[in-house]
Amino acid sequence: METLAQSISTISPTATPVVTIPLACALAGNGTWLAYLLATTAILLVALCISRYARYSASPGSLYTYVTMTLPDPLSAVAAWSLLLAYVATGSSVIGGFYHYANLVLHDASGHVTSAAGLAILVAAISVVIACCDVKISARLMLWIEAVSVSLIVLLIALVLLRHGAHLDLTQLHLVGMTGSGLRLGLVLALFSFVGFESATTLGSEARNPLKTIPRAVIQSAVLCGAFFIICSYTEVLGFRVIGQNLGENQAPMRVLARVAGAPILGLLIDVGAVISLFACTLSCITAAARVLLLMSHNGLAHGGLRKTHSRFETPGRAIIVTGIATVAPAAILGARGASGVDVYGWLGSLATYGFIVTYALVSFALPRYLKDHGVDGSVPRLLPAAACIAMLLALIGNLYPIPEGPYGKLPYIYIAYLAIGMLWFFISSRRQAQNSPQ
């Protein structure tokens, strides 16, 4: 259970019904449930691939570690830069969600709100201090808070479904008004909901019977969260249709659904749980990004000074500070310019998803070679890694062409430009190392 809890708590399932599903609905409309069904299928394929790695290796590390053990240096560099952006952008995204819901709770308590940029800097600063000092927040406490929040959401969803009756919502099932472009963009946000499902692999030998429990945790987290997200997306769209409102335009969907269900207190409790969950996710993202940056520094992909650790706490202090600044800057700047926390969450979350999609594709692509190197070639159907890799590539290509409209249409190209700069640094560094190496 503790191994499964590692992946579940990192996914932060509370945030999806509260923030992500309304954003996906604004794009996919009545096809929101379908976007989550497709995302669950694609993530399950990747989970099956990652579980194969975990069956034969209990070494702790991120997906970057798997790729560097198998693929050529240029592809490893692509995975490294993609994963770094993915964690940093995810952290920026959840900071946007944090200051949005923190202000909702503050308004309820005092009637006032505070600066979005100020809240962004505050939550990032606290996260950096905790990460640098290695002061571990009780994982069990965070898990219980997450469990309570999810339980409240499940109760709310059940009440809404009971009020609607036993009949199905044919408007959703027939995908009325859904467009292909909207489904593609909604799928990106749906994939973002699963970020962190693979984090049980970081436990390594610390887990009990790791070669069995870690693969199970990776697969089970994808299945359980996928089922939860599909049911929530269907019910939220249904609940808002019943009262004649648009889920995609609402800033506090749980409060509206709580009134529909006749239990308004549930909305406030879920919002408080969301604030805590988003803070924990910010800390997790900064810590994970710093770890990736530290590995990149050791492998020559980043400045050597980032390898320096704190003299007392032995944490990668410089890497944590750099990733902390990179994480808070976009959210704070956008917040100061008047962007809503929900928009920041959607934009940066979609950007992060591109990094994860590429990394997941490379991990799936590397699986056959990894198994061959470990003497277990043929232990997995060749169609599995191929299907997972193709699913990720289709998700990426589908959002590059045709070009989407609005801010979401710019995100794939921001990712490509970022990756080009990272790879340019890689080739320059590789050339310098080759020139300086003894003949």
GROMACS .gro file of C-alpha atoms in nm:
model
  439
    1MET     CA    1   0.000   0.000   0.000
    2GLU     CA    2   0.283   0.244   0.078
    3THR     CA    3   0.440   0.183  -0.264
    4LEU     CA    4   0.107   0.243  -0.436
    5ALA     CA    5   0.058   0.551  -0.219
    6GLN     CA    6   0.382   0.700  -0.355
    7SER     CA    7   0.245   0.709  -0.710
    8ILE     CA    8  -0.110   0.805  -0.612
    9SER     CA    9  -0.002   1.097  -0.394
   10THR     CA   10   0.235   1.231  -0.662
   11ILE     CA   11  -0.043   1.225  -0.922
   12SER     CA   12  -0.241   1.447  -0.682
   13PRO     CA   13  -0.581   1.317  -0.800
   14THR     CA   14  -0.767   1.591  -0.610
   15ALA     CA   15  -0.642   1.853  -0.857
   16THR     CA   16  -0.792   1.687  -1.165
   17PRO     CA   17  -1.167   1.718  -1.086
   18VAL     CA   18  -1.108   2.060  -0.931
   19VAL     CA   19  -0.896   2.223  -1.203
   20THR     CA   20  -0.800   1.999  -1.495
   21ILE     CA   21  -1.134   1.853  -1.598
   22PRO     CA   22  -1.301   2.196  -1.634
   23LEU     CA   23  -1.009   2.308  -1.855
   24ALA     CA   24  -1.033   1.991  -2.064
   25CYS     CA   25  -1.409   2.044  -2.094
   26ALA     CA   26  -1.354   2.395  -2.229
   27LEU     CA   27  -1.168   2.229  -2.517
   28ALA     CA   28  -1.330   1.887  -2.563
   29GLY     CA   29  -1.685   1.963  -2.446
   30ASN     CA   30  -1.900   1.651  -2.444
   31GLY     CA   31  -1.594   1.451  -2.545
   32THR     CA   32  -1.417   1.515  -2.213
   33TRP     CA   33  -1.489   1.163  -2.087
   34LEU     CA   34  -1.353   1.025  -2.417
   35ALA     CA   35  -1.033   1.230  -2.380
   36TYR     CA   36  -0.980   1.073  -2.037
   37LEU     CA   37  -1.059   0.725  -2.168
   38LEU     CA   38  -0.798   0.766  -2.445
   39ALA     CA   39  -0.548   0.915  -2.198
   40THR     CA   40  -0.601   0.625  -1.957
   41THR     CA   41  -0.541   0.374  -2.237
   42ALA     CA   42  -0.222   0.549  -2.351
   43ILE     CA   43  -0.087   0.586  -1.996
   44LEU     CA   44  -0.165   0.222  -1.922
   45LEU     CA   45   0.048   0.118  -2.221
   46VAL     CA   46   0.336   0.329  -2.088
   47ALA     CA   47   0.278   0.193  -1.736
   48LEU     CA   48   0.310  -0.163  -1.866
   49CYS     CA   49   0.644  -0.068  -2.025
   50ILE     CA   50   0.776   0.104  -1.712
   51SER     CA   51   0.667  -0.192  -1.500
   52ARG     CA   52   0.890  -0.413  -1.714
   53TYR     CA   53   1.191  -0.200  -1.626
   54ALA     CA   54   1.097  -0.221  -1.259
   55ARG     CA   55   1.072  -0.602  -1.269
   56TYR     CA   56   1.443  -0.636  -1.337
   57SER     CA   57   1.592  -0.334  -1.164
   58ALA     CA   58   1.528  -0.186  -0.820
   59SER     CA   59   1.771   0.103  -0.862
   60PRO     CA   60   1.611   0.435  -0.769
   61GLY     CA   61   1.595   0.709  -1.029
   62SER     CA   62   1.371   0.892  -1.270
   63LEU     CA   63   1.278   0.790  -1.623
   64TYR     CA   64   1.594   0.970  -1.732
   65THR     CA   65   1.797   0.695  -1.563
   66TYR     CA   66   1.623   0.425  -1.767
   67VAL     CA   67   1.690   0.607  -2.093
   68THR     CA   68   2.057   0.682  -2.020
   69MET     CA   69   2.121   0.314  -1.953
   70THR     CA   70   2.002   0.215  -2.299
   71LEU     CA   71   1.984   0.486  -2.566
   72PRO     CA   72   2.258   0.688  -2.741
   73ASP     CA   73   2.371   1.014  -2.584
   74PRO     CA   74   2.168   1.247  -2.813
   75LEU     CA   75   1.842   1.068  -2.729
   76SER     CA   76   1.935   1.064  -2.361
   77ALA     CA   77   1.986   1.440  -2.385
   78VAL     CA   78   1.640   1.479  -2.540
   79ALA     CA   79   1.491   1.283  -2.250
   80ALA     CA   80   1.685   1.486  -1.994
   81TRP     CA   81   1.586   1.829  -2.126
   82SER     CA   82   1.226   1.713  -2.182
   83LEU     CA   83   1.191   1.574  -1.831
   84LEU     CA   84   1.346   1.885  -1.677
   85LEU     CA   85   1.097   2.108  -1.858
   86ALA     CA   86   0.814   1.871  -1.767
   87TYR     CA   87   0.880   1.894  -1.393
   88VAL     CA   88   0.949   2.269  -1.396
   89ALA     CA   89   0.638   2.349  -1.602
   90THR     CA   90   0.428   2.117  -1.386
   91GLY     CA   91   0.549   2.304  -1.079
   92SER     CA   92   0.461   2.638  -1.242
   93SER     CA   93   0.122   2.500  -1.338
   94VAL     CA   94   0.028   2.383  -0.989
   95ILE     CA   95   0.149   2.715  -0.843
   96GLY     CA   96  -0.115   2.880  -1.063
   97GLY     CA   97  -0.375   2.640  -0.928
   98PHE     CA   98  -0.249   2.703  -0.575
   99TYR     CA   99  -0.289   3.080  -0.578
  100HIS     CA  100  -0.629   3.051  -0.745
  101TYR     CA  101  -0.773   2.822  -0.477
  102ALA     CA  102  -0.581   2.987  -0.193
  103ASN     CA  103  -0.751   3.315  -0.282
  104LEU     CA  104  -1.091   3.144  -0.291
  105VAL     CA  105  -1.036   3.008   0.059
  106LEU     CA  106  -0.896   3.343   0.181
  107HIS     CA  107  -1.201   3.524   0.043
  108ASP     CA  108  -1.431   3.287   0.229
  109ALA     CA  109  -1.239   3.337   0.553
  110SER     CA  110  -1.176   3.712   0.542
  111GLY     CA  111  -1.361   3.860   0.247
  112HIS     CA  112  -1.030   3.965   0.088
  113VAL     CA  113  -0.781   3.823  -0.162
  114THR     CA  114  -0.409   3.879  -0.192
  115SER     CA  115  -0.152   3.916  -0.470
  116ALA     CA  116  -0.128   3.616  -0.702
  117ALA     CA  117   0.241   3.683  -0.764
  118GLY     CA  118   0.300   3.714  -0.389
  119LEU     CA  119   0.134   3.378  -0.319
  120ALA     CA  120   0.333   3.220  -0.602
  121ILE     CA  121   0.664   3.345  -0.459
  122LEU     CA  122   0.561   3.241  -0.107
  123VAL     CA  123   0.472   2.881  -0.193
  124ALA     CA  124   0.785   2.842  -0.409
  125ALA     CA  125   1.011   2.989  -0.138
  126ILE     CA  126   0.870   2.755   0.127
  127SER     CA  127   0.913   2.459  -0.108
  128VAL     CA  128   1.276   2.554  -0.185
  129VAL     CA  129   1.360   2.587   0.185
  130ILE     CA  130   1.205   2.250   0.267
  131ALA     CA  131   1.381   2.084  -0.028
  132CYS     CA  132   1.719   2.239   0.062
  133CYS     CA  133   1.695   2.149   0.431
  134ASP     CA  134   1.570   1.800   0.354
  135VAL     CA  135   1.289   1.848   0.603
  136LYS     CA  136   1.051   1.573   0.498
  137ILE     CA  137   0.681   1.640   0.523
  138SER     CA  138   0.512   1.328   0.650
  139ALA     CA  139   0.418   1.127   0.343
  140ARG     CA  140   0.156   0.948   0.549
  141LEU     CA  141  -0.006   1.278   0.654
  142MET     CA  142  -0.017   1.406   0.295
  143LEU     CA  143  -0.158   1.073   0.183
  144TRP     CA  144  -0.438   1.091   0.439
  145ILE     CA  145  -0.523   1.447   0.335
  146GLU     CA  146  -0.532   1.336  -0.029
  147ALA     CA  147  -0.742   1.034   0.063
  148VAL     CA  148  -0.993   1.249   0.252
  149SER     CA  149  -1.018   1.496  -0.040
  150VAL     CA  150  -1.070   1.217  -0.293
  151SER     CA  151  -1.330   1.054  -0.067
  152LEU     CA  152  -1.521   1.382  -0.048
  153ILE     CA  153  -1.511   1.412  -0.427
  154VAL     CA  154  -1.635   1.052  -0.465
  155LEU     CA  155  -1.920   1.128  -0.224
  156LEU     CA  156  -2.009   1.443  -0.417
  157ILE     CA  157  -2.001   1.259  -0.750
  158ALA     CA  158  -2.224   0.985  -0.607
  159LEU     CA  159  -2.477   1.241  -0.481
  160VAL     CA  160  -2.490   1.413  -0.822
  161LEU     CA  161  -2.543   1.081  -1.001
  162LEU     CA  162  -2.816   0.980  -0.755
  163ARG     CA  163  -2.997   1.310  -0.814
  164HIS     CA  164  -2.981   1.257  -1.190
  165GLY     CA  165  -3.121   0.905  -1.174
  166ALA     CA  166  -3.026   0.579  -1.344
  167HIS     CA  167  -3.046   0.697  -1.707
  168LEU     CA  168  -2.737   0.778  -1.914
  169ASP     CA  169  -2.643   1.119  -2.052
  170LEU     CA  170  -2.683   1.049  -2.423
  171THR     CA  171  -2.562   1.399  -2.513
  172GLN     CA  172  -2.218   1.307  -2.383
  173LEU     CA  173  -2.219   0.951  -2.515
  174HIS     CA  174  -2.310   1.076  -2.864
  175LEU     CA  175  -2.032   1.340  -2.839
  176VAL     CA  176  -2.268   1.620  -2.941
  177GLY     CA  177  -2.077   1.931  -3.049
  178MET     CA  178  -1.733   1.779  -2.999
  179THR     CA  179  -1.466   1.872  -3.255
  180GLY     CA  180  -1.151   1.682  -3.347
  181SER     CA  181  -0.933   1.980  -3.258
  182GLY     CA  182  -1.099   2.016  -2.919
  183LEU     CA  183  -1.052   1.646  -2.844
  184ARG     CA  184  -0.682   1.662  -2.935
  185LEU     CA  185  -0.619   1.957  -2.703
  186GLY     CA  186  -0.835   1.807  -2.431
  187LEU     CA  187  -0.631   1.488  -2.455
  188VAL     CA  188  -0.312   1.678  -2.371
  189LEU     CA  189  -0.469   1.809  -2.048
  190ALA     CA  190  -0.608   1.463  -1.974
  191LEU     CA  191  -0.257   1.319  -2.003
  192PHE     CA  192  -0.136   1.591  -1.767
  193SER     CA  193  -0.368   1.450  -1.499
  194PHE     CA  194  -0.152   1.135  -1.481
  195VAL     CA  195   0.183   1.307  -1.434
  196GLY     CA  196   0.374   1.130  -1.156
  197PHE     CA  197   0.214   0.788  -1.192
  198GLU     CA  198   0.561   0.638  -1.238
  199SER     CA  199   0.706   0.785  -0.919
  200ALA     CA  200   0.692   0.453  -0.729
  201THR     CA  201   1.005   0.360  -0.927
  202THR     CA  202   1.204   0.619  -0.730
  203LEU     CA  203   1.168   0.411  -0.413
  204GLY     CA  204   1.405   0.143  -0.542
  205SER     CA  205   1.521  -0.104  -0.280
  206GLU     CA  206   1.350   0.100  -0.006
  207ALA     CA  207   1.021  -0.062  -0.107
  208ARG     CA  208   0.927  -0.398   0.036
  209ASN     CA  209   0.982  -0.670  -0.226
  210PRO     CA  210   1.046  -0.398  -0.488
  211LEU     CA  211   1.064  -0.620  -0.799
  212LYS     CA  212   0.698  -0.712  -0.741
  213THR     CA  213   0.541  -0.422  -0.555
  214ILE     CA  214   0.677  -0.139  -0.771
  215PRO     CA  215   0.553  -0.279  -1.106
  216ARG     CA  216   0.212  -0.341  -0.951
  217ALA     CA  217   0.198   0.010  -0.805
  218VAL     CA  218   0.279   0.171  -1.140
  219ILE     CA  219   0.003  -0.022  -1.321
  220GLN     CA  220  -0.254   0.006  -1.042
  221SER     CA  221  -0.207   0.382  -1.005
  222ALA     CA  222  -0.276   0.428  -1.378
  223VAL     CA  223  -0.588   0.209  -1.366
  224LEU     CA  224  -0.736   0.347  -1.043
  225CYS     CA  225  -0.676   0.713  -1.127
  226GLY     CA  226  -0.795   0.659  -1.484
  227ALA     CA  227  -1.127   0.515  -1.366
  228PHE     CA  228  -1.165   0.799  -1.113
  229PHE     CA  229  -1.095   1.066  -1.377
  230ILE     CA  230  -1.334   0.918  -1.636
  231ILE     CA  231  -1.622   0.899  -1.387
  232CYS     CA  232  -1.551   1.251  -1.256
  233SER     CA  233  -1.536   1.401  -1.607
  234TYR     CA  234  -1.866   1.241  -1.706
  235THR     CA  235  -2.040   1.350  -1.385
  236GLU     CA  236  -1.908   1.706  -1.382
  237VAL     CA  237  -2.024   1.773  -1.739
  238LEU     CA  238  -2.360   1.615  -1.652
  239GLY     CA  239  -2.404   1.817  -1.332
  240PHE     CA  240  -2.338   2.148  -1.503
  241ARG     CA  241  -2.574   2.065  -1.789
  242VAL     CA  242  -2.854   1.996  -1.540
  243ILE     CA  243  -2.830   2.353  -1.405
  244GLY     CA  244  -2.766   2.508  -1.746
  245GLN     CA  245  -2.410   2.626  -1.679
  246ASN     CA  246  -2.083   2.573  -1.869
  247LEU     CA  247  -1.826   2.367  -1.680
  248GLY     CA  248  -1.544   2.501  -1.898
  249GLU     CA  249  -1.611   2.858  -1.784
  250ASN     CA  250  -1.645   2.795  -1.410
  251GLN     CA  251  -1.370   2.888  -1.165
  252ALA     CA  252  -1.492   2.675  -0.870
  253PRO     CA  253  -1.671   2.368  -1.010
  254MET     CA  254  -1.684   2.167  -0.688
  255ARG     CA  255  -1.881   2.441  -0.515
  256VAL     CA  256  -2.140   2.442  -0.791
  257LEU     CA  257  -2.170   2.063  -0.787
  258ALA     CA  258  -2.198   2.067  -0.409
  259ARG     CA  259  -2.502   2.295  -0.438
  260VAL     CA  260  -2.647   2.066  -0.706
  261ALA     CA  261  -2.598   1.772  -0.469
  262GLY     CA  262  -2.753   1.962  -0.178
  263ALA     CA  263  -2.434   1.954   0.033
  264PRO     CA  264  -2.260   2.295  -0.010
  265ILE     CA  265  -2.011   2.230   0.272
  266LEU     CA  266  -1.844   1.962   0.056
  267GLY     CA  267  -1.737   2.225  -0.198
  268LEU     CA  268  -1.547   2.429   0.061
  269LEU     CA  269  -1.380   2.122   0.214
  270ILE     CA  270  -1.266   2.000  -0.129
  271ASP     CA  271  -1.122   2.344  -0.210
  272VAL     CA  272  -0.919   2.342   0.115
  273GLY     CA  273  -0.792   1.994   0.029
  274ALA     CA  274  -0.697   2.118  -0.318
  275VAL     CA  275  -0.483   2.400  -0.172
  276ILE     CA  276  -0.288   2.153   0.042
  277SER     CA  277  -0.256   1.904  -0.243
  278LEU     CA  278  -0.127   2.168  -0.486
  279PHE     CA  279   0.131   2.289  -0.232
  280ALA     CA  280   0.260   1.932  -0.185
  281CYS     CA  281   0.276   1.889  -0.562
  282THR     CA  282   0.480   2.212  -0.595
  283LEU     CA  283   0.735   2.079  -0.346
  284SER     CA  284   0.747   1.743  -0.523
  285CYS     CA  285   0.804   1.902  -0.865
  286ILE     CA  286   1.086   2.130  -0.747
  287THR     CA  287   1.256   1.835  -0.575
  288ALA     CA  288   1.219   1.611  -0.880
  289ALA     CA  289   1.338   1.881  -1.121
  290ALA     CA  290   1.645   1.945  -0.904
  291ARG     CA  291   1.723   1.575  -0.906
  292VAL     CA  292   1.706   1.562  -1.285
  293LEU     CA  293   1.923   1.876  -1.310
  294LEU     CA  294   2.178   1.720  -1.074
  295LEU     CA  295   2.200   1.408  -1.293
  296MET     CA  296   2.232   1.627  -1.602
  297SER     CA  297   2.521   1.812  -1.440
  298HIS     CA  298   2.699   1.486  -1.360
  299ASN     CA  299   2.648   1.375  -1.722
  300GLY     CA  300   2.781   1.702  -1.867
  301LEU     CA  301   2.442   1.829  -1.984
  302ALA     CA  302   2.435   2.121  -1.739
  303HIS     CA  303   2.689   2.345  -1.565
  304GLY     CA  304   2.925   2.153  -1.339
  305GLY     CA  305   2.861   2.389  -1.048
  306LEU     CA  306   2.511   2.243  -1.009
  307ARG     CA  307   2.668   1.923  -0.875
  308LYS     CA  308   2.762   2.100  -0.551
  309THR     CA  309   2.566   1.980  -0.248
  310HIS     CA  310   2.490   2.153   0.081
  311SER     CA  311   2.770   2.109   0.337
  312ARG     CA  312   2.528   2.026   0.617
  313PHE     CA  313   2.218   1.873   0.461
  314GLU     CA  314   2.392   1.711   0.161
  315THR     CA  315   2.110   1.823  -0.067
  316PRO     CA  316   2.171   1.965  -0.418
  317GLY     CA  317   2.112   2.319  -0.297
  318ARG     CA  318   2.219   2.501  -0.612
  319ALA     CA  319   2.008   2.280  -0.836
  320ILE     CA  320   1.709   2.327  -0.604
  321ILE     CA  321   1.745   2.706  -0.610
  322VAL     CA  322   1.778   2.713  -0.991
  323THR     CA  323   1.476   2.489  -1.045
  324GLY     CA  324   1.280   2.682  -0.781
  325ILE     CA  325   1.341   3.011  -0.963
  326ALA     CA  326   1.260   2.854  -1.300
  327THR     CA  327   0.940   2.711  -1.154
  328VAL     CA  328   0.804   3.025  -0.990
  329ALA     CA  329   0.903   3.279  -1.257
  330PRO     CA  330   0.638   3.196  -1.524
  331ALA     CA  331   0.354   3.165  -1.273
  332ALA     CA  332   0.449   3.484  -1.086
  333ILE     CA  333   0.495   3.687  -1.406
  334LEU     CA  334   0.167   3.568  -1.556
  335GLY     CA  335  -0.012   3.627  -1.226
  336ALA     CA  336   0.128   3.980  -1.200
  337ARG     CA  337   0.008   4.050  -1.555
  338GLY     CA  338  -0.346   3.953  -1.459
  339ALA     CA  339  -0.369   3.596  -1.587
  340SER     CA  340  -0.603   3.382  -1.378
  341GLY     CA  341  -0.461   3.089  -1.185
  342VAL     CA  342  -0.680   2.852  -1.384
  343ASP     CA  343  -0.539   2.979  -1.715
  344VAL     CA  344  -0.183   2.950  -1.582
  345TYR     CA  345  -0.257   2.596  -1.473
  346GLY     CA  346  -0.391   2.505  -1.817
  347TRP     CA  347  -0.120   2.670  -2.027
  348LEU     CA  348   0.181   2.549  -1.830
  349GLY     CA  349   0.026   2.210  -1.765
  350SER     CA  350  -0.013   2.156  -2.138
  351LEU     CA  351   0.347   2.266  -2.195
  352ALA     CA  352   0.465   2.019  -1.931
  353THR     CA  353   0.273   1.740  -2.098
  354TYR     CA  354   0.480   1.768  -2.415
  355GLY     CA  355   0.794   1.700  -2.213
  356PHE     CA  356   0.637   1.397  -2.048
  357ILE     CA  357   0.500   1.264  -2.379
  358VAL     CA  358   0.847   1.269  -2.539
  359THR     CA  359   1.007   1.110  -2.232
  360TYR     CA  360   0.743   0.838  -2.211
  361ALA     CA  361   0.789   0.767  -2.582
  362LEU     CA  362   1.168   0.733  -2.543
  363VAL     CA  363   1.129   0.505  -2.239
  364SER     CA  364   0.893   0.281  -2.437
  365PHE     CA  365   1.127   0.287  -2.737
  366ALA     CA  366   1.422   0.184  -2.520
  367LEU     CA  367   1.247  -0.108  -2.350
  368PRO     CA  368   1.340  -0.389  -2.596
  369ARG     CA  369   1.709  -0.293  -2.583
  370TYR     CA  370   1.696  -0.268  -2.202
  371LEU     CA  371   1.549  -0.616  -2.169
  372LYS     CA  372   1.801  -0.757  -2.414
  373ASP     CA  373   2.091  -0.604  -2.217
  374HIS     CA  374   1.952  -0.767  -1.901
  375GLY     CA  375   1.921  -1.108  -2.063
  376VAL     CA  376   1.542  -1.118  -2.068
  377ASP     CA  377   1.480  -1.045  -2.435
  378GLY     CA  378   1.146  -1.182  -2.550
  379SER     CA  379   0.982  -1.150  -2.206
  380VAL     CA  380   0.747  -0.880  -2.335
  381PRO     CA  381   0.544  -0.872  -2.658
  382ARG     CA  382   0.713  -0.644  -2.909
  383LEU     CA  383   0.378  -0.482  -2.982
  384LEU     CA  384   0.358  -0.336  -2.629
  385PRO     CA  385   0.650  -0.088  -2.646
  386ALA     CA  386   0.563  -0.011  -3.008
  387ALA     CA  387   0.200   0.064  -2.918
  388ALA     CA  388   0.304   0.283  -2.622
  389CYS     CA  389   0.557   0.473  -2.830
  390ILE     CA  390   0.310   0.526  -3.116
  391ALA     CA  391   0.038   0.643  -2.875
  392MET     CA  392   0.270   0.909  -2.732
  393LEU     CA  393   0.393   1.022  -3.073
  394LEU     CA  394   0.037   1.049  -3.207
  395ALA     CA  395  -0.056   1.263  -2.906
  396LEU     CA  396   0.239   1.491  -2.981
  397ILE     CA  397   0.197   1.511  -3.360
  398GLY     CA  398  -0.178   1.560  -3.329
  399ASN     CA  399  -0.113   1.885  -3.146
  400LEU     CA  400   0.141   2.013  -3.395
  401TYR     CA  401  -0.080   1.983  -3.701
  402PRO     CA  402  -0.323   2.129  -3.775
  403ILE     CA  403  -0.218   2.432  -3.574
  404PRO     CA  404  -0.462   2.496  -3.286
  405GLU     CA  405  -0.596   2.843  -3.221
  406GLY     CA  406  -0.526   3.062  -2.920
  407PRO     CA  407  -0.254   3.026  -2.653
  408TYR     CA  408  -0.258   2.647  -2.669
  409GLY     CA  409  -0.146   2.663  -3.032
  410LYS     CA  410   0.183   2.827  -2.930
  411LEU     CA  411   0.281   2.574  -2.665
  412PRO     CA  412   0.415   2.293  -2.888
  413TYR     CA  413   0.646   2.539  -3.061
  414ILE     CA  414   0.768   2.682  -2.731
  415TYR     CA  415   0.861   2.326  -2.637
  416ILE     CA  416   1.038   2.266  -2.970
  417ALA     CA  417   1.235   2.592  -2.936
  418TYR     CA  418   1.333   2.504  -2.580
  419LEU     CA  419   1.444   2.157  -2.688
  420ALA     CA  420   1.647   2.299  -2.976
  421ILE     CA  421   1.836   2.526  -2.734
  422GLY     CA  422   1.898   2.233  -2.500
  423MET     CA  423   2.029   2.013  -2.779
  424LEU     CA  424   2.251   2.295  -2.906
  425TRP     CA  425   2.405   2.313  -2.556
  426PHE     CA  426   2.448   1.934  -2.564
  427PHE     CA  427   2.637   1.934  -2.894
  428ILE     CA  428   2.859   2.227  -2.789
  429SER     CA  429   2.939   2.056  -2.458
  430SER     CA  430   3.009   1.724  -2.630
  431ARG     CA  431   3.246   1.892  -2.874
  432ARG     CA  432   3.433   2.068  -2.592
  433GLN     CA  433   3.467   1.743  -2.400
  434ALA     CA  434   3.601   1.568  -2.710
  435GLN     CA  435   3.858   1.844  -2.765
  436ASN     CA  436   3.970   1.841  -2.403
  437SER     CA  437   3.988   1.464  -2.367
  438PRO     CA  438   4.340   1.311  -2.392
  439GLN     CA  439   4.428   1.169  -2.732
   0.00000   0.00000   0.00000
